[in-house]
Each structure stands twice: as C-alpha cells, then as structure tokens.
XYZ file of C-alpha atoms in Angstrom:
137
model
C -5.044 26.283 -45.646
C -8.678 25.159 -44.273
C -7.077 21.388 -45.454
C -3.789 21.790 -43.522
C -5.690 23.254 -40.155
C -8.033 19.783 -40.258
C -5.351 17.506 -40.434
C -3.849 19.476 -37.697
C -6.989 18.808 -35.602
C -7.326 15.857 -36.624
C -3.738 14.424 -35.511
C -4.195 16.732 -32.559
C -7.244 14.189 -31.160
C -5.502 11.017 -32.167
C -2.456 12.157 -30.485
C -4.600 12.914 -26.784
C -6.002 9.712 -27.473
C -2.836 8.158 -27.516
C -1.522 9.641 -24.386
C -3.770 9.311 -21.663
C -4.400 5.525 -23.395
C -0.841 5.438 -22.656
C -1.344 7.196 -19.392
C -4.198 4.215 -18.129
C -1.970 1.382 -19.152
C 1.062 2.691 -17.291
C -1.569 2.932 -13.858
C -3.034 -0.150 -14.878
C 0.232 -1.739 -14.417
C 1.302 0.439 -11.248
C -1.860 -1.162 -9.845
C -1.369 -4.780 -11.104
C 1.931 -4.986 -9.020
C 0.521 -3.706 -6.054
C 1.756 -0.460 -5.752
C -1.888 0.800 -3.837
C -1.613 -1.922 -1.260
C 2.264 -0.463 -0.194
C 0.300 2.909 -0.065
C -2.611 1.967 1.896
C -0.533 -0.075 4.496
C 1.738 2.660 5.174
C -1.188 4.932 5.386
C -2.969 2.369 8.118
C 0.068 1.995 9.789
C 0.604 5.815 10.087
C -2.319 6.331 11.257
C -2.241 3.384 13.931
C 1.107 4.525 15.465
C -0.284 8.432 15.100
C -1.648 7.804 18.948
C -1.993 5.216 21.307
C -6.286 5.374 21.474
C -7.844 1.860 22.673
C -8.474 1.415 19.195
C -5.290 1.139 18.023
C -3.722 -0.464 20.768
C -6.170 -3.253 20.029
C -5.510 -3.613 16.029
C -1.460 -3.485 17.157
C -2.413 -6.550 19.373
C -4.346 -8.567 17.052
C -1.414 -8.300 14.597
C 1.964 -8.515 16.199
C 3.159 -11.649 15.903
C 4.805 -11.790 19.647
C 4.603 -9.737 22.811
C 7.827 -8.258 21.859
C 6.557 -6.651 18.417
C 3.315 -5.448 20.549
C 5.314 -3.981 23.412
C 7.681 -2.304 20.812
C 4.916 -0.974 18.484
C 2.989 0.730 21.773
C 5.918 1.985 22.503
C 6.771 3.821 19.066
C 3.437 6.232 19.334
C 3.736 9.135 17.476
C 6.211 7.596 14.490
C 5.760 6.670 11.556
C 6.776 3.278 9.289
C 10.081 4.496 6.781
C 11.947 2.729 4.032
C 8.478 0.733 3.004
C 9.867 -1.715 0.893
C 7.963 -2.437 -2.378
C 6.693 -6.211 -2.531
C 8.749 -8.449 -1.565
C 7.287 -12.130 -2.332
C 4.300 -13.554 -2.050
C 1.986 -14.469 -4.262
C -1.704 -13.415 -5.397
C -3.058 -13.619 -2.110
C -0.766 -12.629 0.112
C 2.184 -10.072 0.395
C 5.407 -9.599 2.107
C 6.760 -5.987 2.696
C 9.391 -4.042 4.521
C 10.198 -1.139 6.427
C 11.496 0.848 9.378
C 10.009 2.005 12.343
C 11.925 4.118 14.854
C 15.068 2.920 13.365
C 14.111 -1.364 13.939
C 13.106 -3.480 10.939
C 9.460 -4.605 10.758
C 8.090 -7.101 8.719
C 4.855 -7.013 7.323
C 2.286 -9.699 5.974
C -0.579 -8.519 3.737
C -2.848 -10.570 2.833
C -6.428 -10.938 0.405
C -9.309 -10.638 2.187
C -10.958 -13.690 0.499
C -8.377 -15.565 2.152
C -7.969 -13.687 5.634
C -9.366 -15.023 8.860
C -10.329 -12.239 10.924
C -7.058 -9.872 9.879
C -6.978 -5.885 10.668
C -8.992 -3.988 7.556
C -6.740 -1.471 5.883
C -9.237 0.909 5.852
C -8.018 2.324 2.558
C -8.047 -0.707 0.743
C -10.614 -3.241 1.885
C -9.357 -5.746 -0.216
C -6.168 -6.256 2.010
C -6.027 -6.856 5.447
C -2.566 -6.686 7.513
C -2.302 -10.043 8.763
C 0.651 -9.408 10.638
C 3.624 -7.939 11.775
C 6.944 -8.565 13.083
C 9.837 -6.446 14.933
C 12.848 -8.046 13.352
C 15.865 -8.192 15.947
C-alpha cells in the first residue's frame, strides 16, 4: 500500500508540473500575439475619454490624425472605446486595431516605442505608444 500511495504522489507532482507548464505556454502565446497591447490601449483610451482634464485634451490632440477626429473625441467625454478589434495588421513594430466609440468607427495605430517619434505612452504598457487615431466616416 505504502508503494501504491508513492506512485500516487509521485504522478500527482508530474501531473502539476505539466499543467501550469501548460498554463505558461498558453500566456506565453496570448502575449506573443499581442493580446496585452489591445488591453492596455483600451485601458489608456478609457481612461483618456473618462474626462476632459487639460491633460487629456492634449494627448487626444497629439494623436488624432485630423481636426475632425480631435473635435469628435472631445466631444465623446465620459465614453468609452467598444468592439476593440484584436490586431488587425501590422507588423513587429507597429499595430493596427479597431473599435467603436459612441457608436463611430475609430481606427487606431500602435506602434513600438523603439520606433516611435514622440507618440502618447500607454501608460500600462510602455513599450507601445498610440501613434494615432482616426474617426472613420
């Protein structure tokens, strides 16, 4: 019986092992294909349209791609960006995603920050920067 219970044990660890080796790969990939940049974007944007402070008046500005986008995104205080798309295109430096805010399509650069020139920080994720956005008509 002592015999039985070790192999038990034993097959027990190997198995736990298993898993959450299992469980890093499958995050490892979630994070290779840019699954934390969609997160910290929408999080930056959230919080950018959450009020309209000097602050983020100014980081709308540096990134809209027109006046129209600018005027629109001032203008849309208090929502928040739905129907982020996952990525889009791109490549390893930069990123393409999609979404909704107050019911009008936005698109939405991101790009590396070894390869941005001055782009908006997401705060969450300094290693992209929004580079910019676009109200799509």
């Amino acid at each position: 019986m002592c015999i039985y219970q070790s192999k038990q044990k034993h097959h027990r660890k190997w198995v736990v092992i298993a898993s959450l080796t299992l469980v890093l790969m499958i995050i490892g990939l979630w994070l290779g294909n840019m699954g934390y940049v969609k997160l910290a974007l929408r999080w930056e944007l959230d919080q950018a349209l959450a009020t309209k402070s000097a602050k983020n008046l100014h980081l709308l500005k540096k990134v809209s791609v027109d006046p129209q986008t600018y005027h629109y995104l001032k203008t849309a205080t208090g929502s928040k960006i739905r129907r982020l798309s996952d990525f889009q295109g791109g490549d390893q430096t930069h990123g393409y995603y999609a979404g909704l805010v107050k019911g009008k399509g936005i698109s939405v650069w991101m790009v590396d920050k070894d390869h941005s020139a001055g782009s908006w920080t997401v705060l969450a994720n300094p290693e992209w920067r929004i580079e910019s956005l676009q109200v799509r008509r």
